[in-house]
Coordinates of C-alpha atoms in Angstrom, one line a residue:
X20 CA -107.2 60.8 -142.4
X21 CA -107.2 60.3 -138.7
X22 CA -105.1 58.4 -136.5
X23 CA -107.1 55.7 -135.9
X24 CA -108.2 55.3 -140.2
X25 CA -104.4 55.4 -140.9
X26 CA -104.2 52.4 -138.3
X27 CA -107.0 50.5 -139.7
X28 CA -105.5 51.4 -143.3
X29 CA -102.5 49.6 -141.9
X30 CA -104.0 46.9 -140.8
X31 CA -105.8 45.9 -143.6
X32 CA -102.8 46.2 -145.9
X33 CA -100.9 43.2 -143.1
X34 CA -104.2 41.1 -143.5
X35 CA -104.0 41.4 -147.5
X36 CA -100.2 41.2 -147.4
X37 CA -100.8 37.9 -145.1
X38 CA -103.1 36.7 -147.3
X39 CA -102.0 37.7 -150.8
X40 CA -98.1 35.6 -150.1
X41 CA -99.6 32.3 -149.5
X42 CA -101.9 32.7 -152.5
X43 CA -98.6 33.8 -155.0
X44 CA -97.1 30.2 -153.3
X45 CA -100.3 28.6 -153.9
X46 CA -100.2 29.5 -157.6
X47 CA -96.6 29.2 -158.0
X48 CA -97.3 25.5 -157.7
X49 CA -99.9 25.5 -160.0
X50 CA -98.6 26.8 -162.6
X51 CA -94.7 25.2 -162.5
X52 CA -96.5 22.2 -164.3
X53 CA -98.1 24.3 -167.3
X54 CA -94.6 26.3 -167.5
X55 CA -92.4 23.2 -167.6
X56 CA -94.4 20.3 -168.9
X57 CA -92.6 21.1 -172.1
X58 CA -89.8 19.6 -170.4
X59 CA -91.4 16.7 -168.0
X60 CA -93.5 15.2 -170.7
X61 CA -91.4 13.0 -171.6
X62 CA -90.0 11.7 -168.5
X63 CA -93.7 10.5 -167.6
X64 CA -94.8 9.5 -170.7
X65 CA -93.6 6.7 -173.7
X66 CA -91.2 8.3 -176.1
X67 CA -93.4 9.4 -179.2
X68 CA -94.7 12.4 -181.0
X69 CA -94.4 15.4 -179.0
X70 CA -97.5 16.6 -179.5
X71 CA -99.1 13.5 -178.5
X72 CA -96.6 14.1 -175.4
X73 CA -97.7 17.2 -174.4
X74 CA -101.6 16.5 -175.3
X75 CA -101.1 13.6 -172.7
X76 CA -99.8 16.1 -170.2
X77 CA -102.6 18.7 -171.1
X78 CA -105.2 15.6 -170.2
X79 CA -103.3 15.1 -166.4
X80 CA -103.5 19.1 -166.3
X81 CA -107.3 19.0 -166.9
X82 CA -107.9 15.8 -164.8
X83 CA -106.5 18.3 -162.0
X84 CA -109.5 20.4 -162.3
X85 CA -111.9 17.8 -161.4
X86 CA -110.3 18.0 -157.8
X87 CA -111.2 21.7 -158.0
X88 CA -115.0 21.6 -157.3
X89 CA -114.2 19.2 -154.5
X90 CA -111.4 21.2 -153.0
X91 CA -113.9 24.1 -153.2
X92 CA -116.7 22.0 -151.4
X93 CA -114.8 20.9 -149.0
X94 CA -112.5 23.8 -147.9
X95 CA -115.3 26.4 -149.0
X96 CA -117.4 24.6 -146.2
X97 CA -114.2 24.1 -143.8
X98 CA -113.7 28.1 -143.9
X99 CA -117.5 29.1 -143.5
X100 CA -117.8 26.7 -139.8
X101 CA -113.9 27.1 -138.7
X102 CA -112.4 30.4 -140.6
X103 CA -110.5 31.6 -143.6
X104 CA -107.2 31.6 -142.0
X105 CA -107.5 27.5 -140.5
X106 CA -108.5 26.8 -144.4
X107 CA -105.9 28.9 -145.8
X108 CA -104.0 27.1 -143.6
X109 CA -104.3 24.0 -144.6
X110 CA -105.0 24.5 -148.2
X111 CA -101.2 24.9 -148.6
X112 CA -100.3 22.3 -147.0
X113 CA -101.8 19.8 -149.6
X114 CA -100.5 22.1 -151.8
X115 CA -96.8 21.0 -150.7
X116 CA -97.5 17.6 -150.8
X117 CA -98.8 17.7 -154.1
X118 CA -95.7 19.0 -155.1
X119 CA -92.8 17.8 -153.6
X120 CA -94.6 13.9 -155.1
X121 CA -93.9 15.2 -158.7
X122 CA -90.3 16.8 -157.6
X123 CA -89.4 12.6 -156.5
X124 CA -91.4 10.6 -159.0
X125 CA -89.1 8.4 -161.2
X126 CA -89.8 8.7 -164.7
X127 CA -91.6 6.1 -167.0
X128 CA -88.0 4.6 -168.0
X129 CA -87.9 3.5 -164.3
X130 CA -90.8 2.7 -162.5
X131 CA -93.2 2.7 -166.0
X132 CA -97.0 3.1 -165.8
X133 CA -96.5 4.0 -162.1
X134 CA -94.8 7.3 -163.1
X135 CA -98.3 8.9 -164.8
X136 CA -100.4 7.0 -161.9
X137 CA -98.2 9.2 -159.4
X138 CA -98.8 12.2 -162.0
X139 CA -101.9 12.4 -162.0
X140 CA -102.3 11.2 -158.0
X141 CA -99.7 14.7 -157.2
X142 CA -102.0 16.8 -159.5
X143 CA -105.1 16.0 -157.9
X144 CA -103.7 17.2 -154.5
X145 CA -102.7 20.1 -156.1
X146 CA -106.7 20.5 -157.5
X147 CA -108.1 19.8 -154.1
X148 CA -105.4 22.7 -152.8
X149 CA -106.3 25.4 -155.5
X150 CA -110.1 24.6 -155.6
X151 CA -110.2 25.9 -151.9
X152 CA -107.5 28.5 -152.2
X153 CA -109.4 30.2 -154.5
X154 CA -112.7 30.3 -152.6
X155 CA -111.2 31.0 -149.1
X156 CA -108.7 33.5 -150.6
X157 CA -111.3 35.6 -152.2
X158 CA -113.6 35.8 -149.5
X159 CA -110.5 36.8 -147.2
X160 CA -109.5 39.9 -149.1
X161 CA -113.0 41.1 -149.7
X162 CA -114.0 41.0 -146.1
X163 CA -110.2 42.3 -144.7
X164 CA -110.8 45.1 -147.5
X165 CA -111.5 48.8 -146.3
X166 CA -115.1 49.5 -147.6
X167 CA -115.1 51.8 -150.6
X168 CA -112.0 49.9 -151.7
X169 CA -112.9 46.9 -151.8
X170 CA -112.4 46.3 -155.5
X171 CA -108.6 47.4 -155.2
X172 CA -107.7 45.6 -152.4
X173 CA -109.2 42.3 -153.6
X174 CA -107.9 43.0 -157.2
X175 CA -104.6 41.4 -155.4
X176 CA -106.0 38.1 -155.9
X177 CA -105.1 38.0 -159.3
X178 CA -102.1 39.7 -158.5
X179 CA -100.4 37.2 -156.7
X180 CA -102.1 34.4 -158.9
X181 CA -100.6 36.0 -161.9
X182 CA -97.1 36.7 -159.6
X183 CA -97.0 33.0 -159.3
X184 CA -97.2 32.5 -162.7
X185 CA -94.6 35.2 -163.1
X186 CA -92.7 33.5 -160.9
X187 CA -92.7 30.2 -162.3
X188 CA -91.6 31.6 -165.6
X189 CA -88.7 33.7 -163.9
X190 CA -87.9 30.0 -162.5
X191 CA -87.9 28.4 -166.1
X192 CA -85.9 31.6 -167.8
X193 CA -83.3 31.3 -164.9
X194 CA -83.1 27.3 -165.4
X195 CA -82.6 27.9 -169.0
X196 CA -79.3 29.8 -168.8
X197 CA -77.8 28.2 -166.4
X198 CA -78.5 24.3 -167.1
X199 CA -78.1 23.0 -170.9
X200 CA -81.7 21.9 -172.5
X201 CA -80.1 18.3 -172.0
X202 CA -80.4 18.5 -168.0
X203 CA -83.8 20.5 -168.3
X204 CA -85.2 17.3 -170.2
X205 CA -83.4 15.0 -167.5
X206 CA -83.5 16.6 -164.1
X207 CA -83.2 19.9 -163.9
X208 CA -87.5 19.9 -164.1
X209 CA -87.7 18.8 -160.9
X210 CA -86.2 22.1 -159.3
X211 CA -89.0 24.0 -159.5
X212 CA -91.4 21.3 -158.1
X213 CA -89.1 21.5 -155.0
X214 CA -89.2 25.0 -154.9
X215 CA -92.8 25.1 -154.9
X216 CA -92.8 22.6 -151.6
X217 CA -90.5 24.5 -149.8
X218 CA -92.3 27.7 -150.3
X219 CA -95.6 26.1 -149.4
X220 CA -94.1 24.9 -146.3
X221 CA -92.8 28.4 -145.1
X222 CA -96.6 29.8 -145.8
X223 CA -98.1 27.3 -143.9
X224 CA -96.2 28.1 -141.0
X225 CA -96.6 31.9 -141.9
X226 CA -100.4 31.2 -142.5
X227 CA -100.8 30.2 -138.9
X228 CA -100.3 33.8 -137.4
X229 CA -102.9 35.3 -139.5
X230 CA -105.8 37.7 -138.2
X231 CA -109.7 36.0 -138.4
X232 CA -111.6 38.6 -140.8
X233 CA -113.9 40.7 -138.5
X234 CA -116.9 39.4 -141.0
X235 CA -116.3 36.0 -139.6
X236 CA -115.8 36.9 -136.1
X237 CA -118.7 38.7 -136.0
X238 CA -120.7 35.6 -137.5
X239 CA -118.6 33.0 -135.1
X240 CA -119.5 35.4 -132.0
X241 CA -123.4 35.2 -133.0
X242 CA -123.4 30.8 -132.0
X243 CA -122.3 30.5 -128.2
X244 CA -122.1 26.3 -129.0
X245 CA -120.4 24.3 -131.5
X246 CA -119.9 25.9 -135.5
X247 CA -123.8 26.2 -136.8
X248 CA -124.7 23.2 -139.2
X249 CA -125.8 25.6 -141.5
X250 CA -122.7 27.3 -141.8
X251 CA -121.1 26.7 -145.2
X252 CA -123.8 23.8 -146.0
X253 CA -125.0 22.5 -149.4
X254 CA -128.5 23.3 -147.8
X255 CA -127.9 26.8 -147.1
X256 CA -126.5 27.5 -150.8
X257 CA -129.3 26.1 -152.3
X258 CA -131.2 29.0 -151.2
X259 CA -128.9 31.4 -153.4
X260 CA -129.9 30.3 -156.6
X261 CA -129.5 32.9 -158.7
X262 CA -126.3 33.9 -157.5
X263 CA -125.0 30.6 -158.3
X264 CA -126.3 30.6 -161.8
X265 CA -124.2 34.2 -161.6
X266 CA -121.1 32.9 -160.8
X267 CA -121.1 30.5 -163.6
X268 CA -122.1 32.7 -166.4
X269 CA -119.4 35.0 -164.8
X270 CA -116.7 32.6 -164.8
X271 CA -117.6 30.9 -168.0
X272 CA -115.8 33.2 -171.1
X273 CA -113.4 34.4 -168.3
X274 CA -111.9 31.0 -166.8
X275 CA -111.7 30.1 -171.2
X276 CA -110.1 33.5 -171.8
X277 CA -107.3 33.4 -169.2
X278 CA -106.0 30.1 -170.1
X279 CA -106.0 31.0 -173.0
X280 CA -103.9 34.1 -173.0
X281 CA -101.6 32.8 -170.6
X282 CA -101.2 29.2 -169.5
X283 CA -101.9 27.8 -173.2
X284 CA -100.4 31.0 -174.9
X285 CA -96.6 29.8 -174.6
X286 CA -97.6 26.0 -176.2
X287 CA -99.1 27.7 -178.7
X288 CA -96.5 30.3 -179.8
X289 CA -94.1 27.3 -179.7
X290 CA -96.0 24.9 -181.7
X291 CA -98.0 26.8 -184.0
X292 CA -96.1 30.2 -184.2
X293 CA -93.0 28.5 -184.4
X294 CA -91.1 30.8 -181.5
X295 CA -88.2 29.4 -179.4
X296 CA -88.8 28.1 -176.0
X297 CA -86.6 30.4 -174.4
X298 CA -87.9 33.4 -176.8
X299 CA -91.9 32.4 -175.6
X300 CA -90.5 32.6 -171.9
X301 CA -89.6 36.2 -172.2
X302 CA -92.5 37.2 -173.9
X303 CA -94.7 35.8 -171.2
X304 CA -92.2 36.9 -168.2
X305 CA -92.8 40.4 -169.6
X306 CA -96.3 40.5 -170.6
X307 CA -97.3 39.0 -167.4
X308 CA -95.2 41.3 -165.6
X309 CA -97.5 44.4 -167.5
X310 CA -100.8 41.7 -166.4
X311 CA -99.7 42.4 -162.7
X312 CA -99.5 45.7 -162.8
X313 CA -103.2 46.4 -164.8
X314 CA -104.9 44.5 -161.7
X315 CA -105.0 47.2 -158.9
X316 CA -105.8 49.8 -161.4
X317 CA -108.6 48.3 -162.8
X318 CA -109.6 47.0 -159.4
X319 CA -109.5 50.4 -158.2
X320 CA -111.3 51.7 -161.1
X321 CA -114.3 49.6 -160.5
X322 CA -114.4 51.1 -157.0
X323 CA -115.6 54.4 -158.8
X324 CA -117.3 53.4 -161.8
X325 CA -119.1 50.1 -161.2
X326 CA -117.9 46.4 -161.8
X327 CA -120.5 45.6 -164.2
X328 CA -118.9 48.4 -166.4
X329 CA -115.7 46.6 -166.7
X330 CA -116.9 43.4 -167.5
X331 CA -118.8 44.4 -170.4
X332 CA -115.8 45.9 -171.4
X333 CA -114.4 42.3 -171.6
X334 CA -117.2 40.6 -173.2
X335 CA -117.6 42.9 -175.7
X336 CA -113.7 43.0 -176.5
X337 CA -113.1 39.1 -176.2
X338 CA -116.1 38.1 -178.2
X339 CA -114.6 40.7 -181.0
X340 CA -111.2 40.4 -180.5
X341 CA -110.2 37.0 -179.9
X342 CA -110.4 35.2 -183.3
X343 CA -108.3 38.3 -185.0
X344 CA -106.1 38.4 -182.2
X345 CA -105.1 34.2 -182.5
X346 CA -104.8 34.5 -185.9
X347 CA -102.9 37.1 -186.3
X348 CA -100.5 35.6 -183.2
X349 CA -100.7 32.0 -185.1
X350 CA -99.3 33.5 -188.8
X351 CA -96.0 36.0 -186.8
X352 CA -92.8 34.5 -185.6
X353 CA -91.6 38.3 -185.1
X354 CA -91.4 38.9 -181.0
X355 CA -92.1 42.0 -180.9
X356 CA -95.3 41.4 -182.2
X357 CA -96.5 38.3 -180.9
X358 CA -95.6 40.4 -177.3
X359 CA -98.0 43.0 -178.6
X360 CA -101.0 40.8 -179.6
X361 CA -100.6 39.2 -176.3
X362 CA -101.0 42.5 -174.3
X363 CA -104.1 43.2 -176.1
X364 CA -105.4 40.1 -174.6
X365 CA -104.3 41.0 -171.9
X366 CA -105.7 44.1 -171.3
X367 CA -109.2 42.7 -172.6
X368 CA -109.2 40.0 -169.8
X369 CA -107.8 42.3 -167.2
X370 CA -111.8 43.7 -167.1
X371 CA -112.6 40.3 -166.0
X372 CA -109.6 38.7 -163.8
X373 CA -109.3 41.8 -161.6
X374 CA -113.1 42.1 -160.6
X375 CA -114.4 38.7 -160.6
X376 CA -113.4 37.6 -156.7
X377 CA -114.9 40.6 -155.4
X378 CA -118.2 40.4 -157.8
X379 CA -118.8 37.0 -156.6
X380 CA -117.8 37.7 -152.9
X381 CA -120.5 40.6 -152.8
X382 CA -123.6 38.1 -154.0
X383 CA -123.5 36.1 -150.5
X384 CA -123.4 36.5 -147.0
X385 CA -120.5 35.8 -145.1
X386 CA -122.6 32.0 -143.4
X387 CA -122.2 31.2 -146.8
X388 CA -119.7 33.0 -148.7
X389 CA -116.8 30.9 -148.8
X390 CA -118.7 27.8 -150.3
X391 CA -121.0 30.4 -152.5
X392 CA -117.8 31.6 -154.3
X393 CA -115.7 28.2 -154.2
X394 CA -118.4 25.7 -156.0
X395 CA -119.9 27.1 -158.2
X396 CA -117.1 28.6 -159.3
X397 CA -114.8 25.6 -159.3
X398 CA -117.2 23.5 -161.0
X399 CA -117.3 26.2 -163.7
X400 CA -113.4 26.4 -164.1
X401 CA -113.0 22.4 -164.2
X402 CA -115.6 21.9 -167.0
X403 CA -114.6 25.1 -169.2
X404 CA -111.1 26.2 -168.1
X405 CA -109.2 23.0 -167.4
X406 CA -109.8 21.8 -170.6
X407 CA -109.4 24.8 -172.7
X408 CA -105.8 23.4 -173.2
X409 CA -106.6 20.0 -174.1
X410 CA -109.4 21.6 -176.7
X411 CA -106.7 23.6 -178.3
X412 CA -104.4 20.6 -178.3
X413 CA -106.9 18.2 -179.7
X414 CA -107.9 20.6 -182.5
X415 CA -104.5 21.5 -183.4
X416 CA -103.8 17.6 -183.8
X417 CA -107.0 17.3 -186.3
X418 CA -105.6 20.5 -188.2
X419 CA -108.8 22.3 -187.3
X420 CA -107.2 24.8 -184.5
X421 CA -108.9 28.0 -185.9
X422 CA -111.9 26.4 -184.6
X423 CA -110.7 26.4 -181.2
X424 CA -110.2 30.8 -181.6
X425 CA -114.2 31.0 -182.0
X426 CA -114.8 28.7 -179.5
X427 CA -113.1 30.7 -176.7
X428 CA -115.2 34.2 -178.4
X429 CA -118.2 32.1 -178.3
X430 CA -117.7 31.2 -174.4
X431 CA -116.9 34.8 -173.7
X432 CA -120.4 35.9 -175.4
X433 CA -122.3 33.6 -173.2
X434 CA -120.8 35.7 -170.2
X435 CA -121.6 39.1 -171.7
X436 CA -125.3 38.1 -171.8
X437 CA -125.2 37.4 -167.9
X438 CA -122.8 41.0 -167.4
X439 CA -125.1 42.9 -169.7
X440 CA -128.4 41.7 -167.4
X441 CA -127.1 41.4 -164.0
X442 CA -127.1 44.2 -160.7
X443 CA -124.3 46.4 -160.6
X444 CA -122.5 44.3 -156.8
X445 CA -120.9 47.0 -155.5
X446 CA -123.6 49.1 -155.0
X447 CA -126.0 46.1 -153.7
X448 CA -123.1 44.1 -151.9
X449 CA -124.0 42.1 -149.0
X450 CA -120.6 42.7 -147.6
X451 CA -121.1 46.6 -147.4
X452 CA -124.8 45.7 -145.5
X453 CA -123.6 43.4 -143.4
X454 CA -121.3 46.0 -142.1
X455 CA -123.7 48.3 -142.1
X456 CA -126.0 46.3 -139.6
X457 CA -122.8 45.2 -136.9
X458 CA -122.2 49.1 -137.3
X459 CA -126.2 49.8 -136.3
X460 CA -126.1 47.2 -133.3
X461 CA -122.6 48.7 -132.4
X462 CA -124.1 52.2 -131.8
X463 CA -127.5 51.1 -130.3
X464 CA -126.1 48.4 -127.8
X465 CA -124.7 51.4 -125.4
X466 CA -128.1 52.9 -125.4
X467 CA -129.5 49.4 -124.3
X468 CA -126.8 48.8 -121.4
X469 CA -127.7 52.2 -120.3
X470 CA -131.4 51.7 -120.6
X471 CA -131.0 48.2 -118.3
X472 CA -129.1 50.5 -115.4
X473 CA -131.6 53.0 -115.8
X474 CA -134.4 50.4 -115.3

């Protein structure tokens, strides 16, 4: 390696560093509400059955998905005209004030149906945040990515998604041995939430000192007036239809599949295995911790075999898997083995999670990117994965919860019919032809310059 592709190795790893904190942040505060709604539930809700409790909590966390599709609208079409990094930018700054409103909320014993009206008002900020996070953040890290690599580097998506997961259990398991379950119930929820807004606060001033991605550069350079109306416009995307119709059937099973085996997976080792709280919150610390780590090698992986090849890999094992792997989870109250059956999952769904940003990035060009990932996408995750929890909830509460196991298998079939018949990206990806073309007018634009002298 020379010294100038050592420096530009360097330089992507900054941009995908840069990028890759604010996203942990980003989910951090995501996920605190799925990791300690098991303790908040009944601060915002009337004293009753705890099921009921948490189902009513489960509906506010699905609710928060409906801000998703917007957030990726609106923020997917803010980073296609202006740039990923203003859109970063101010993603998490909604982000913080989405969650320093639940850290301050009274509970429903002081300020009554107010308490679930804030609720629900904080956790649509934090849709609107994550909906456009997820778009700008993807198409970030694909086009900073080194070419031949660009499956690794953007595998750090998930990453720092699943990071702030881990991080929000690390939060919970700390809270749990040093404050009695008495002050968790009371106050000691709220930490976390103001954790969240303080972090997002630092990232949005880190956020600001961010490189542009060349890809966008290169398209902003192209308009010598004001941002292009066409840039990151519904109009525009409706000329990729197929590769909306893509994104959904490659978001459908995997969206249901991930919150699945991790946001809803510590409910329901608590409520139908019959695990302890502070048991569950080990297990996930430490199977999430293993989750991390498969990303970048399975992201790399693709980078030599194919992506398509890994998600077929996950179709085929979820739609197989999944209904012996519940059950067997739902009749086991050892930890050892309910930490075992969850890695399995977890390896199945690591064939989807750390592909699917750069699979979707590669189907559109950069005028377009942000918003092509982001909608379609967002849409997909609010309708299937952000009620995946309330499903389960609902069906446990009717005694019909096996049903719910062949439901998730059946959405994860749907999305191996679209892995089995769709182009394998990475050999067709707009992103490596786009670079390809600057590369060609690079090299030929000397030649010109030299050709007007000469004339």
């Amino acid at each position: 390696m020379t010294t100038t592709q050592a420096g530009g190795e360097r330089r992507v790893v900054a941009n995908v560093l840069r990028g890759s904190i604010g996203n942990l942040v980003e989910w951090y505060d995501w996920y605190v509400y799925a990791a300690f709604s098991v303790y908040f539930a009944k601060a915002f809700f009337p004293d009753g059955d705890p099921t009921a409790q948490l189902l009513s909590t489960a509906a506010v966390f699905a609710v928060g998905f409906i801000m998703r599709p917007i957030g990726g609208w609106a923020l997917g079409r803010y980073a296609d005209r202006f740039g990923r990094r203003s859109a970063l930018t101010l993603s998490v700054t909604v982000m913080a004030a989405g969650s320093l409103m639940i850290a301050v909320t009274p509970g429903f014993q002081t300020i009554g149906i107010a308490a679930p009206v804030l609720l629900l008002m904080a956790r649509l900020l934090q849709g609107l945040s994550v909906g456009g996070e997820y778009a700008t953040s993807a198409t970030y890290l694909s086009e900073v990515a080194s070419p031949g690599r660009r499956g690794f580097y953007s595998s750090f998506q998930y990453v720092t998604l699943v990071a702030g997961q881990l991080l929000a259990l690390g939060v919970q398991i700390v809270l749990q041995q040093v404050l009695s379950s008495e002050q968790m119930y009371s106050w000691g929820w709220r930490i976390p939430f103001l954790i969240g807004a303080g972090g997002a606060i630092v990232v949005m001033l880190l956020r600001r000192g961010m490189d542009e991605s060349d890809s966008f550069k290169a398209v902003a350079t192209t308009e010598t007036a004001a941002p292009s109306s066409s840039r990151g416009s519904l109009r525009v995307l409706l000329q990729y239809p197929r590769e909306c119709l893509l994104v959904v059937g490659l978001t459908l099973g995997g969206t249901v599949a991930f919150y699945t085996y991790t946001t809803y997976m510590q409910k329901f080792m608590i409520n139908t295995a019959g695990i302890s709280k502070d048991t569950v919150a080990w297990i996930n610390f430490v199977a999430l911790l293993f989750f991390v780590v498969l990303q970048p090698i399975a992201g790399g992986l693709s980078d030599r075999v194919g992506r398509r090849k890994l998600l077929i890999f996950f179709g085929v094992s979820g739609t197989l898997l999944t209904v012996p792997i519940m059950t067997a989870l739902a009749h086991t109250s050892n930890a050892f083995a309910a930490f075992g059956l969850m890695m399995v999952a977890l390896v199945i769904v690591t064939g989807y999670t750390s592909i699917n940003s750069i699979v979707k990035a590669e189907l559109f060009p950069t005028k377009i990117r942000a918003l092509g990932v982001g909608l379609p996408y967002a849409l997909t995750v609010a309708i299937f994965g952000g009620t995946a929890e309330m499903i389960a909830l609902a069906l446990k509460k009717a005694d019909l919860e096996s049903l719910y196991f062949f439901y998730v298998a059946g959405c994860i079939a749907i999305s191996l019919a679209t892995y089995y018949f769709m182009r394998e990206t990475s050999t067709e990806s707009t992103i490596e032809a786009e670079h390809a073309t600057e590369a060609e007018a690079a090299a030929v634009e000397p030649e010109r310059a030299m050709a007007r002298v000469r004339g």
